[in-house]
Coordinates of C-alpha atoms and ligand atoms in Angstrom, one line a residue:
X19 CA -11.5 14.7 4.2
X20 CA -8.3 16.2 3.1
X21 CA -5.2 14.8 6.0
X22 CA -1.5 13.6 5.7
X23 CA -3.3 10.1 5.8
X24 CA -3.7 9.5 2.5
X25 CA -1.2 9.7 -0.1
X26 CA -2.4 10.1 -4.0
X27 CA -0.8 8.8 -7.3
X28 CA -1.1 12.4 -9.1
X29 CA -0.6 15.9 -7.5
X30 CA -4.4 16.3 -4.8
X31 CA -6.9 17.8 -6.4
X32 CA -6.6 21.2 -5.9
X33 CA -9.5 23.5 -6.2
X34 CA -9.0 25.6 -8.7
X35 CA -10.3 29.5 -9.3
X36 CA -13.3 29.7 -11.4
X37 CA -13.4 32.9 -13.7
X38 CA -17.1 33.7 -14.0
X39 CA -19.5 35.6 -16.1
X40 CA -21.0 38.5 -14.4
X41 CA -23.7 39.2 -15.3
X42 CA -25.4 42.5 -14.6
X43 CA -29.0 41.6 -13.6
X44 CA -28.3 38.6 -11.3
X45 CA -31.7 36.6 -11.9
X46 CA -30.3 34.0 -9.5
X47 CA -29.4 36.0 -6.7
X48 CA -33.1 37.4 -6.8
X49 CA -34.8 33.6 -6.7
X50 CA -32.4 32.3 -4.7
X51 CA -33.3 34.7 -1.9
X52 CA -29.2 36.7 -2.2
X53 CA -29.1 37.7 1.5
X54 CA -28.5 34.2 2.9
X55 CA -25.7 32.9 3.7
X56 CA -25.8 29.6 1.8
X57 CA -23.6 27.2 4.5
X58 CA -27.0 28.3 6.9
X59 CA -30.3 27.8 4.4
X60 CA -28.5 24.9 2.6
X61 CA -31.6 23.1 1.2
X62 CA -31.8 19.2 2.4
X63 CA -34.4 19.3 -0.7
X64 CA -30.9 19.2 -3.1
X65 CA -29.1 15.9 -2.9
X66 CA -26.5 15.4 -4.9
X67 CA -23.3 14.4 -4.6
X68 CA -21.2 16.0 -1.9
X69 CA -17.5 15.1 -2.9
X70 CA -18.1 17.1 -6.0
X71 CA -18.4 16.5 -9.7
X72 CA -15.1 15.5 -12.9
X73 CA -15.3 18.6 -14.9
X74 CA -15.8 16.5 -18.2
X75 CA -19.0 14.1 -16.2
X76 CA -22.2 14.3 -16.0
X77 CA -23.7 16.4 -13.2
X78 CA -26.9 16.0 -11.4
X79 CA -28.7 16.9 -8.6
X80 CA -32.0 15.6 -7.8
X81 CA -34.8 18.2 -6.1
X82 CA -37.5 16.6 -3.5
X83 CA -39.8 18.8 -4.9
X84 CA -43.7 18.0 -6.7
X85 CA -42.6 21.1 -9.1
X86 CA -40.5 21.4 -11.8
X87 CA -38.7 24.7 -11.4
X88 CA -35.4 26.7 -12.3
X89 CA -32.4 26.3 -11.2
X90 CA -29.0 27.7 -11.3
X91 CA -25.4 27.1 -10.8
X92 CA -23.8 30.4 -9.4
X93 CA -20.8 31.2 -7.5
X94 CA -21.3 30.3 -3.6
X95 CA -21.9 34.2 -2.6
X96 CA -24.6 33.9 -5.5
X97 CA -23.6 36.7 -7.2
X98 CA -22.5 35.2 -10.6
X99 CA -25.0 32.7 -12.4
X100 CA -22.8 30.5 -14.7
X101 CA -25.6 27.8 -15.7
X102 CA -29.9 28.3 -16.4
X103 CA -31.9 25.2 -16.8
X104 CA -34.8 24.5 -15.5
X105 CA -35.5 20.6 -13.8
X106 CA -36.8 17.4 -15.4
X107 CA -40.8 16.2 -14.6
X108 CA -42.2 15.2 -11.5
X109 CA -40.8 12.1 -11.1
X110 CA -42.7 9.7 -8.1
X111 CA -40.1 7.0 -6.3
X112 CA -42.1 3.5 -6.4
X113 CA -39.9 2.8 -3.3
X114 CA -41.4 5.7 -1.4
X115 CA -44.2 7.3 -2.8
X116 CA -42.5 11.2 -2.3
X117 CA -41.5 13.1 -5.4
X118 CA -38.2 14.3 -7.0
X119 CA -37.3 16.8 -10.0
X120 CA -34.2 16.6 -11.5
X121 CA -31.9 19.3 -12.2
X122 CA -28.5 18.2 -14.9
X123 CA -25.9 20.7 -15.1
X124 CA -23.6 18.7 -17.2
X125 CA -23.0 21.2 -19.2
X126 CA -21.2 23.3 -17.0
X127 CA -17.8 22.4 -17.3
X128 CA -15.3 24.6 -15.4
X129 CA -13.3 24.2 -12.5
X130 CA -14.6 25.5 -9.1
X131 CA -16.5 26.1 -5.6
X132 CA -20.2 26.4 -6.6
X133 CA -24.6 26.5 -5.6
X134 CA -26.9 24.9 -7.5
X135 CA -29.9 27.5 -6.2
X136 CA -33.6 27.1 -7.3
X137 CA -36.5 29.6 -7.6
X138 CA -38.1 27.4 -5.0
X139 CA -36.2 24.4 -3.1
X140 CA -33.7 26.9 -1.8
X141 CA -29.6 26.4 -2.4
X142 CA -27.8 23.7 -1.9
X143 CA -24.5 24.0 0.0
X144 CA -21.5 24.7 -1.8
X145 CA -20.2 22.0 -4.0
X146 CA -16.4 21.6 -6.4
X147 CA -15.9 20.8 -9.6
X148 CA -12.4 19.2 -11.3
X149 CA -10.2 16.5 -12.0
X150 CA -9.3 13.7 -10.2
X151 CA -12.4 14.4 -7.8
X152 CA -12.7 11.4 -5.8
X153 CA -9.1 10.5 -5.8
X154 CA -8.1 10.8 -2.2
X155 CA -11.6 9.0 -1.1
X156 CA -10.3 6.3 -3.2
X157 CA -7.0 6.2 -1.1
X158 CA -9.0 6.5 2.5
X159 CA -11.0 3.6 1.2
X160 CA -8.3 1.6 0.3
X161 CA -7.0 3.0 3.7
X162 CA -10.3 1.7 5.4
X163 CA -8.6 -1.7 4.8
X164 CA -5.2 -0.7 7.0
X165 CA -7.3 0.4 9.7
X166 CA -9.1 -2.8 9.8
X167 CA -5.8 -5.0 10.4
X168 CA -5.7 -7.7 12.9
X169 CA -3.0 -8.9 15.2
X170 CA -0.6 -5.5 14.4
X171 CA -0.2 -2.1 16.2
X172 CA -1.3 1.0 13.8
X173 CA 1.4 3.9 14.8
X174 CA 0.3 7.1 14.9
X175 CA 2.4 7.8 11.8
X176 CA 0.2 5.7 9.8
X177 CA -3.4 5.6 11.5
X178 CA -3.1 9.3 12.7
X179 CA -6.3 9.9 15.5
X180 CA -7.1 6.1 16.0
X181 CA -3.6 4.5 16.2
X182 CA -4.1 1.6 18.5
X183 CA -1.9 -1.0 19.7
X184 CA -2.1 -4.4 18.5
X185 CA -5.3 -6.9 19.1
X186 CA -6.1 -10.3 18.6
X187 CA -2.7 -12.3 17.9
X188 CA -4.0 -14.9 17.1
X189 CA -1.5 -17.3 17.7
X190 CA -4.0 -19.3 19.8
X191 CA -6.5 -20.4 17.7
X192 CA -8.6 -24.0 19.1
X193 CA -9.8 -26.3 16.2
X194 CA -14.0 -26.2 17.6
X195 CA -15.2 -30.0 17.6
X196 CA -16.1 -29.0 14.1
X197 CA -13.6 -28.6 12.5
X198 CA -11.6 -31.6 13.8
X199 CA -10.0 -33.8 11.9
X200 CA -7.3 -36.9 12.5
X201 CA -4.3 -34.8 11.5
X202 CA -6.1 -32.1 14.1
X203 CA -8.7 -33.2 16.7
X204 CA -10.6 -30.7 18.6
X205 CA -8.8 -28.6 20.7
X206 CA -6.1 -29.1 18.5
X207 CA -3.7 -25.4 18.9
X208 CA -3.2 -23.3 15.6
X209 CA -2.0 -19.8 14.6
X210 CA -4.1 -17.8 12.4
X211 CA -2.9 -14.4 12.6
X212 CA -3.2 -11.1 10.6
X213 CA -6.1 -11.1 8.5
X214 CA -8.8 -7.4 8.7
X215 CA -11.5 -7.3 11.4
X216 CA -14.5 -8.7 8.9
X217 CA -17.0 -5.4 9.7
X218 CA -17.7 -3.4 13.3
X219 CA -17.1 -7.1 15.1
X220 CA -13.5 -8.7 15.6
X221 CA -14.5 -11.8 13.9
X222 CA -12.4 -13.3 10.1
X223 CA -14.9 -15.3 7.8
X224 CA -13.5 -16.9 4.6
X225 CA -16.0 -16.8 2.4
X226 CA -16.7 -13.0 3.1
X227 CA -12.7 -12.3 2.5
X228 CA -13.1 -14.4 -0.8
X229 CA -15.1 -11.6 -3.0
X230 CA -13.3 -8.8 -1.2
X231 CA -9.5 -10.2 -1.8
X232 CA -11.1 -11.2 -5.4
X233 CA -12.5 -8.0 -5.7
X234 CA -9.1 -6.1 -5.0
X235 CA -7.0 -8.7 -6.8
X236 CA -9.6 -7.6 -9.8
X237 CA -9.3 -4.0 -9.4
X238 CA -5.2 -4.2 -9.3
X239 CA -5.7 -6.3 -12.7
X240 CA -8.3 -4.0 -14.5
X241 CA -5.8 -1.1 -14.1
X242 CA -2.1 -2.5 -12.5
X243 CA -0.6 0.5 -14.6
X244 CA -2.4 3.8 -12.8
X245 CA -2.6 1.4 -9.4
X246 CA 1.7 0.8 -9.5
X247 CA 2.6 4.4 -7.8
X248 CA -0.9 4.6 -5.5
X249 CA 0.7 5.1 -2.0
X250 CA -1.4 5.1 1.2
X251 CA 1.2 5.8 3.7
X252 CA 1.3 2.2 5.5
X253 CA 4.0 1.1 7.1
X254 CA 4.9 -0.8 3.6
X255 CA 4.5 2.4 1.5
X256 CA 8.4 2.6 1.0
X257 CA 8.7 -0.9 -0.9
X258 CA 8.2 -2.2 -4.1
X259 CA 5.0 -4.1 -4.2
X260 CA 1.9 -0.9 -4.8
X261 CA 0.4 -0.5 -1.5
X262 CA -3.0 -2.3 -3.3
X263 CA -1.1 -5.4 -3.0
X264 CA 0.9 -5.1 0.2
X265 CA -2.6 -4.5 1.1
X266 CA -4.4 -7.8 0.0
X267 CA -1.1 -9.6 0.9
X268 CA -1.8 -8.4 4.5
X269 CA -5.5 -10.6 4.3
X270 CA -4.0 -13.4 2.7
X271 CA -1.2 -14.9 4.0
X272 CA -4.0 -15.0 6.4
X273 CA -6.6 -16.8 4.4
X274 CA -3.3 -19.7 3.9
X275 CA -3.6 -20.5 7.2
X276 CA -6.8 -21.4 7.7
X277 CA -6.8 -24.1 5.3
X278 CA -5.7 -27.5 6.6
X279 CA -2.5 -28.5 5.6
X280 CA -3.3 -32.2 6.0
X281 CA -6.3 -32.6 3.5
X282 CA -6.3 -29.3 2.2
X283 CA -9.7 -28.1 3.6
X284 CA -10.5 -24.5 4.5
X285 CA -12.4 -23.8 7.9
X286 CA -15.4 -21.4 7.0
X287 CA -14.0 -18.5 9.8
X288 CA -11.9 -17.9 12.7
X289 CA -14.2 -16.7 15.6
X290 CA -15.3 -16.2 19.3
X291 CA -18.2 -18.1 20.2
X292 CA -20.0 -14.6 20.7
X293 CA -20.0 -11.4 19.2
X294 CA -17.6 -9.4 21.8
X295 CA -18.8 -6.6 22.8
X296 CA -17.8 -2.7 22.5
X297 CA -14.5 -3.2 23.4
X298 CA -11.0 -2.1 22.5
X299 CA -9.7 -4.8 20.2
X300 CA -6.5 -4.8 22.2
X301 CA -8.6 -5.8 25.4
X302 CA -10.0 -8.4 23.8
X303 CA -9.5 -11.8 25.3
X304 CA -12.2 -14.3 24.7
X305 CA -11.1 -17.8 22.9
X306 CA -11.5 -17.8 19.7
X307 CA -11.9 -21.1 17.1
X308 CA -11.8 -22.4 13.7
X309 CA -15.1 -23.2 12.5
X310 CA -15.4 -26.4 10.7
X311 CA -13.7 -26.6 6.8
X312 CA -17.2 -25.9 4.4
X313 CA -17.5 -26.2 0.5
X314 CA -18.1 -22.5 0.3
X315 CA -14.6 -21.7 2.0
X316 CA -12.7 -23.6 -0.1
X317 CA -14.2 -23.0 -2.8
X318 CA -13.7 -18.9 -2.7
X319 CA -9.9 -19.9 -1.5
X320 CA -9.2 -21.7 -4.3
X321 CA -10.6 -18.7 -6.4
X322 CA -8.8 -15.8 -5.0
X323 CA -5.4 -18.3 -4.2
X324 CA -5.7 -18.8 -7.9
X325 CA -6.2 -15.3 -8.6
X326 CA -3.6 -14.6 -6.4
X327 CA -1.4 -16.9 -8.2
X328 CA -1.6 -14.7 -11.0
X329 CA -0.7 -11.5 -9.4
X330 CA 1.9 -11.8 -7.8
X331 CA 3.8 -13.9 -10.1
X332 CA 4.6 -11.1 -11.6
X333 CA 6.8 -10.5 -8.4
X334 CA 9.0 -12.9 -8.4
X335 CA 11.8 -11.4 -6.5
X336 CA 10.2 -9.3 -3.4
X337 CA 8.2 -12.6 -2.9
X338 CA 9.8 -15.5 -3.6
X339 CA 7.4 -18.7 -3.7
X340 CA 4.3 -17.0 -3.0
X341 CA 3.1 -17.3 -6.6
X342 CA 3.5 -21.2 -6.4
X343 CA 2.3 -21.3 -2.5
X344 CA -1.3 -20.2 -3.5
X345 CA -1.2 -22.1 -6.9
X346 CA -0.5 -25.1 -4.8
X347 CA -2.8 -24.3 -2.1
X348 CA -5.7 -23.4 -4.8
X349 CA -5.3 -27.1 -6.0
X350 CA -5.5 -28.3 -2.8
X351 CA -8.5 -26.9 -1.5
X352 CA -10.8 -27.3 -5.1
X353 CA -9.5 -31.3 -4.8
X354 CA -11.2 -31.3 -1.3
X355 CA -14.1 -29.3 -2.6
X356 CA -14.5 -32.2 -6.1
X357 CA -14.3 -34.4 -3.1
X358 CA -16.9 -32.8 0.1
X359 CA -19.1 -31.0 -2.7
X360 CA -22.2 -30.7 -0.1
X361 CA -20.6 -29.5 2.5
X362 CA -23.0 -26.4 3.9
X363 CA -22.4 -24.5 6.9
X364 CA -25.5 -24.6 9.2
X365 CA -24.8 -22.6 11.9
X366 CA -27.9 -23.9 13.4
X367 CA -27.6 -27.2 12.7
X368 CA -23.7 -27.1 14.2
X369 CA -25.0 -25.7 17.5
X370 CA -27.5 -28.5 18.1
X371 CA -24.9 -30.7 17.3
X372 CA -21.7 -29.8 18.7
X373 CA -20.5 -26.8 22.1
X374 CA -20.1 -24.6 22.4
X375 CA -22.2 -23.0 20.0
X376 CA -20.9 -20.5 17.4
X377 CA -23.1 -17.6 17.3
X378 CA -20.9 -15.0 14.9
X379 CA -21.6 -14.1 12.1
X380 CA -23.0 -17.3 9.7
X381 CA -21.4 -16.6 5.8
X382 CA -24.1 -19.7 5.5
X383 CA -25.0 -20.5 2.1
X384 CA -26.9 -23.3 0.6
X385 CA -26.0 -22.9 -3.8
X386 CA -22.8 -22.8 -4.8
X387 CA -22.7 -23.0 -8.3
X388 CA -21.7 -19.6 -8.7
X389 CA -18.9 -20.6 -6.1
X390 CA -18.4 -23.5 -8.2
X391 CA -18.2 -21.5 -11.3
X392 CA -15.6 -18.9 -9.8
X393 CA -12.9 -21.5 -8.3
X394 CA -13.2 -22.8 -12.0
X395 CA -12.5 -20.4 -13.9
X396 CA -9.9 -19.0 -12.0
X397 CA -8.2 -22.2 -11.6
X398 CA -8.7 -22.6 -16.0
X399 CA -7.2 -19.3 -16.4
X400 CA -4.6 -19.7 -14.3
X401 CA -3.0 -22.5 -15.4
X402 CA -4.8 -23.4 -18.7
X403 CA -5.8 -26.8 -17.7
X404 CA -9.1 -27.3 -19.1
X405 CA -9.8 -30.0 -16.3
X406 CA -10.9 -27.9 -13.6
X407 CA -14.0 -27.5 -15.5
X408 CA -16.4 -29.1 -13.9
X409 CA -19.4 -30.3 -15.7
X410 CA -22.8 -28.5 -15.8
X411 CA -21.2 -25.3 -14.4
X412 CA -20.1 -24.4 -17.5
X413 CA -20.5 -22.5 -19.6
X414 CA -22.8 -20.9 -16.9
X415 CA -26.4 -20.8 -17.2
X416 CA -27.7 -18.7 -13.8
X417 CA -29.8 -16.4 -14.5
X418 CA -26.9 -13.1 -14.4
X419 CA -27.4 -10.9 -10.6
X420 CA -25.2 -8.4 -9.3
X421 CA -22.2 -9.9 -7.1
X422 CA -22.4 -10.5 -3.2
X423 CA -20.4 -12.2 -1.1
X424 CA -23.5 -15.1 -1.4
X425 CA -23.2 -14.8 -5.2
X426 CA -20.3 -14.3 -7.0
X427 CA -21.3 -16.0 -10.6
X428 CA -19.9 -12.2 -12.0
X429 CA -16.5 -12.6 -10.0
X430 CA -15.7 -15.6 -12.9
X431 CA -17.1 -13.2 -15.3
X432 CA -15.3 -10.4 -15.3
X433 CA -11.9 -13.0 -15.2
X434 CA -13.4 -14.4 -18.3
X435 CA -14.2 -10.5 -19.6
X436 CA -9.8 -9.4 -18.9
X437 CA -8.5 -12.8 -20.8
X438 CA -10.7 -13.3 -23.0
X439 CA -7.7 -13.2 -25.6
X440 CA -5.7 -15.7 -24.5
X441 CA -8.2 -18.3 -22.6
X442 CA -8.4 -22.1 -23.4
X443 CA -10.5 -23.0 -26.1
X444 CA -13.4 -25.1 -24.8
X445 CA -13.7 -21.6 -22.2
X446 CA -13.2 -19.0 -24.7
X447 CA -16.0 -20.4 -27.2
X448 CA -18.5 -19.4 -24.4
X449 CA -17.5 -15.6 -24.0
X450 CA -19.2 -14.6 -26.6
X451 CA -22.3 -16.1 -25.4
X452 CA -21.9 -14.5 -22.1
X453 CA -20.5 -11.2 -23.6
X454 CA -23.8 -10.9 -24.9
X455 CA -26.4 -12.0 -22.0
X456 CA -24.1 -9.4 -19.6
X457 CA -24.7 -6.6 -22.0
X458 CA -27.9 -7.5 -22.3
X459 CA -28.4 -7.4 -18.3
X460 CA -26.2 -4.1 -18.2
X461 CA -29.0 -2.9 -20.4
X462 CA -31.6 -3.9 -19.0
X463 CA -29.6 -1.5 -15.3
X464 CA -29.8 1.8 -17.9
X465 CA -33.0 1.3 -18.9
X466 CA -34.5 0.6 -16.0
X467 CA -32.6 3.8 -14.1
X468 CA -33.8 6.7 -16.0
X469 CA -37.6 5.7 -14.2
X470 CA -36.4 6.4 -10.7
X471 CA -36.3 8.9 -8.4
X472 CA -32.3 10.0 -8.3
X473 CA -32.2 8.6 -11.6
X474 CA -29.7 5.1 -10.6
X475 CA -29.4 1.7 -11.2
X476 CA -29.4 0.8 -7.7
X477 CA -33.2 2.2 -7.3
X478 CA -34.2 0.2 -10.3
X479 CA -35.2 -3.6 -7.8
X480 CA -36.5 -2.7 -4.5
X481 CA -34.4 -6.1 -3.5
X482 CA -31.0 -4.1 -3.9
X483 CA -32.5 -2.4 -0.1
X484 CA -30.8 -5.5 1.8
X485 CA -28.4 -5.6 4.5
X486 CA -25.4 -3.8 3.1
X487 CA -27.5 -2.5 0.0
X488 CA -24.8 0.2 -0.2
X489 CA -22.2 -2.1 -1.6
X490 CA -25.2 -3.9 -4.2
X491 CA -24.5 0.4 -5.4
X492 CA -21.2 -0.2 -5.5
X493 CA -21.0 -3.6 -7.2
X494 CA -23.8 -2.6 -9.3
X495 CA -21.2 0.1 -10.3
X496 CA -18.7 -2.2 -11.0
X497 CA -20.6 -4.8 -13.4
X498 CA -21.1 -1.9 -15.6
X499 CA -17.7 -0.6 -15.4
X500 CA -17.1 -3.9 -17.2
X501 CA -20.2 -2.9 -19.7
X502 CA -17.8 0.1 -20.6
X503 CA -14.8 -2.0 -21.4
X504 CA -16.7 -4.8 -23.1
X505 CA -18.6 -2.2 -25.1
X506 CA -16.7 0.9 -25.4
X507 CA -19.7 2.1 -24.3
X508 CA -20.1 5.4 -22.3
X509 CA -23.5 5.1 -21.0
X510 CA -22.7 3.1 -18.8
X511 CA -19.2 4.3 -17.4
X512 CA -21.7 7.7 -16.5
X513 CA -23.9 4.7 -14.8
X514 CA -21.3 3.3 -13.0
X515 CA -20.8 7.2 -11.9
X516 CA -24.7 8.3 -10.8
X517 CA -24.2 5.0 -8.5
X518 CA -21.5 6.9 -7.2
X519 CA -23.3 10.0 -6.6
X520 CA -25.7 7.6 -5.2
X521 CA -23.4 6.8 -2.2
X522 CA -21.9 10.1 -1.8
X523 CA -25.4 12.2 -0.9
X524 CA -27.6 11.8 -5.0
X525 CA -30.4 9.5 -2.3
X526 CA -33.2 9.9 -0.4
X527 CA -31.3 10.4 2.9
X528 CA -29.3 12.8 2.1
X529 CA -26.4 10.9 3.5
X530 CA -22.9 10.6 2.3
X531 CA -22.6 7.1 3.2
X532 CA -18.7 6.9 3.7
X533 CA -17.0 8.2 6.8
X534 CA -15.7 11.3 6.7
X535 CA -16.4 12.4 3.3
X536 CA -19.5 14.9 2.6
X537 CA -21.5 17.0 4.6
X538 CA -24.1 14.3 5.8
X539 CA -21.8 11.6 6.5
X540 CA -22.5 8.4 9.1
X541 CA -20.8 9.5 12.5
X542 CA -21.8 6.6 14.4
X543 CA -21.3 3.3 12.8
X544 CA -21.3 0.0 13.9
X545 CA -17.3 0.1 14.4
X546 CA -15.8 -1.4 17.6
X547 CA -13.1 0.9 17.2
X548 CA -14.2 4.0 16.1
X549 CA -16.8 3.1 19.0
X550 CA -14.7 3.0 21.3
X551 CA -11.1 5.6 21.0
X552 CA -11.6 8.5 22.0
X553 CA -12.4 10.0 18.8
X554 CA -15.2 12.2 17.6
X555 CA -15.0 11.3 13.9
X556 CA -14.5 7.9 13.4
X557 CA -11.9 6.0 11.1
X558 CA -12.5 7.3 7.9
X559 CA -12.9 6.0 4.4
X560 CA -15.0 3.6 5.8
X561 CA -18.3 2.9 3.9
X562 CA -21.7 2.3 5.9
X563 CA -23.9 -0.7 5.3
X564 CA -27.1 1.8 4.2
X565 CA -30.8 1.8 3.4
X566 CA -32.5 -1.6 4.5
X567 CA -36.0 -2.0 5.3
X568 CA -35.3 -5.5 7.5
X569 CA -34.7 -3.3 10.0
X570 CA -32.9 -6.8 11.8
X571 CA -31.4 -5.0 14.5
X572 CA -34.7 -3.8 16.0
X573 CA -33.3 -0.3 17.0
X574 CA -35.7 3.1 17.3
X575 CA -35.2 5.8 15.3
X576 CA -35.4 4.6 12.2
X577 CA -37.0 6.9 10.3
X578 CA -39.4 5.2 8.7
X579 CA -39.7 1.7 6.6
X580 CA -39.2 2.9 3.2
X581 CA -36.6 0.5 1.3
X582 CA -34.5 3.6 0.6
X583 CA -34.6 5.5 4.3
X584 CA -34.5 2.1 6.5
X585 CA -31.2 4.0 7.6
X586 CA -30.4 5.0 11.2
X587 CA -27.0 6.9 12.1
X588 CA -26.6 4.8 15.2
X589 CA -24.1 1.9 16.6
X590 CA -27.2 0.2 17.7
X591 CA -28.1 -0.5 13.9
X592 CA -26.1 -3.1 12.6
X593 CA -28.1 -3.5 9.9
X594 CA -27.8 -0.7 7.9
X595 CA -24.3 1.3 9.7
X596 CA -22.3 -1.4 10.3
X597 CA -19.4 -1.2 7.9
X598 CA -17.6 -4.4 6.2
X599 CA -14.8 -5.4 4.3
X600 CA -16.9 -6.9 1.6
X601 CA -18.4 -3.1 1.1
X602 CA -15.6 -1.3 1.1
X603 CA -13.3 -3.1 -1.5
X604 CA -16.7 -2.5 -4.4
X605 CA -15.9 1.5 -3.4
X606 CA -12.5 1.1 -3.3
X607 CA -12.8 -0.5 -7.1
X608 CA -15.4 1.8 -8.2
X609 CA -13.9 4.9 -7.4
X610 CA -10.3 3.9 -8.4
X611 CA -11.6 3.1 -11.4
X612 CA -13.8 5.7 -12.1
X613 CA -10.9 7.7 -11.8
X614 CA -8.8 6.6 -14.0
X615 CA -11.3 6.8 -16.2
X616 CA -12.3 10.3 -16.3
X617 CA -8.6 11.0 -16.4
X618 CA -8.5 9.8 -19.8
X619 CA -10.3 12.7 -20.9
Ligands
LIG5 O1 -23.9 -8.7 5.0 C1 -24.2 -10.2 5.7 C2 -25.7 -9.8 5.5 O2 -25.5 -10.4 3.8 C3 -26.4 -10.7 6.6 O3 -27.6 -10.8 5.8 C4 -26.3 -10.5 8.0 C5 -26.9 -11.8 8.5 O4 -26.4 -12.9 8.6 O5 -24.8 -11.3 8.0 C6 -23.6 -10.0 6.7 O6 -22.8 -10.2 7.7 C7 -22.5 -9.5 9.3 C8 -21.9 -10.6 9.5 O7 -22.0 -11.9 9.5 C9 -20.8 -10.7 10.8 N1 -20.2 -9.2 10.7 C10 -20.9 -8.1 9.8 C11 -21.3 -8.2 9.1 C12 -22.2 -7.3 8.7 O8 -22.8 -7.2 9.2

């Protein structure tokens, strides 16, 4: 995908002319059956990152083959051979029983267009080796958030063929009976405009917005010098704020409307009672509600607004008062959570007691230790006030896990590591122990990854193949990049890249799961705007959920129920082919971070 909708921070990647060795006798030409057009004969047995490879980075393809074989990296016309290798031993997948072999061509450090051809499994599609190889994708993934903006029109000059009128103004939002309070009885009308559509549906959920916005703010905190000039061609691109922060603001301002100013509590979601049909945003007219305050929402909100207060404190001229408002909102939400520590969002119970029933996403979470940890940590870092440390929560004793909407433990770790030189003493004392545990967890992923069919950390645990498995993959990548930052050991950076390789094609289905990027990419995501716009290509830069053997949508057509193959590129498949903001945010983090890390060479 290369077009005018994504601007980049450095000069855009341009394919370099290759200077290839012309061998007199071309073994590869013979063995790869010269005479076939490579485009026509591209082998589905060869799985690799379809966007490309960093010149100085690791390069691996996986051949779905039951035997070790010779392979060659050649010019696309097969005439010039650059590299000859032998695939590794046959690996039997623990997830499907299928056999694979690894072709490692990291030794090729020449820019250009190439193909990989094998002695027995055919020829790959042409691929690129170069610098800034994921830059366009990183920008498109961030631009994906612009396409999810609610309550505003997306003009053609920013949105191209996916332009659309404004939908869901959200100035008339009813307080649902579950959310009623003395100051705002049921039926009260409030205004809650803006924010991003959560996913393929048209609702907004605080818990999911929490980890999404927190991940984007973490990207900013970790890489702000490099991000300062990255442009995504959004209406705010001309202002003095980085586009990443302009995008974050679009959702943050909405989040602030979800706090009841009278008591500091935060509504769990802003939603219709039922999912709306496949209609255009501007055609949607169902009544919308704020639904029940919850402890999870208050804590997610407190964490994100505390982090935002830190970040936006650097922009007092552009955003006067915003940092203070965020900080104040955070402290109030925290106080509400402390006074209401066990308000769990349980949609079944809610519907049994009150009308109208609410049947949209629940993001219900009964285990809040990790939310307490995250909110507490962010507040302590922002305020330097240790009274936000909650006994029993800090230092964390939970087993390490990969962050997700329901498990935000490592979001706290990331901030602790980032600020480890300037933490209040009670927290600082715990950090070395946490670092040790964290690196041990990253190591366990590294060791197990070596023994998987596609050589990625993603495949190390069958439990990674859940609803939104591709986000597990991207979030694992982020975690590994923190391990790299802590230790300086490049094996973690390279493992993070291998998870991006997985997302972009080095996987059991052969799909590159980001719309618009790759040679085999989702064309029918469960995404209302894409499905209803009469544009053949879906909105670009969006990450599909990915393989999910739960197959909860019960759509006909899944190839089988293997964990890593349970994917269906059909609009019906909301359990494997929806898109969601909490899946795109780790993709944005991972692609930008890898771009910056690999450009340091
Ligand atoms: O990502 C969520 C996944 O972890 C849950 O298992 C699933 C069912 O509750 O819901 C997913 O989130 C969806 C949300 O509920 C509504 N908007 C679309 C989200 C992505 O499918």
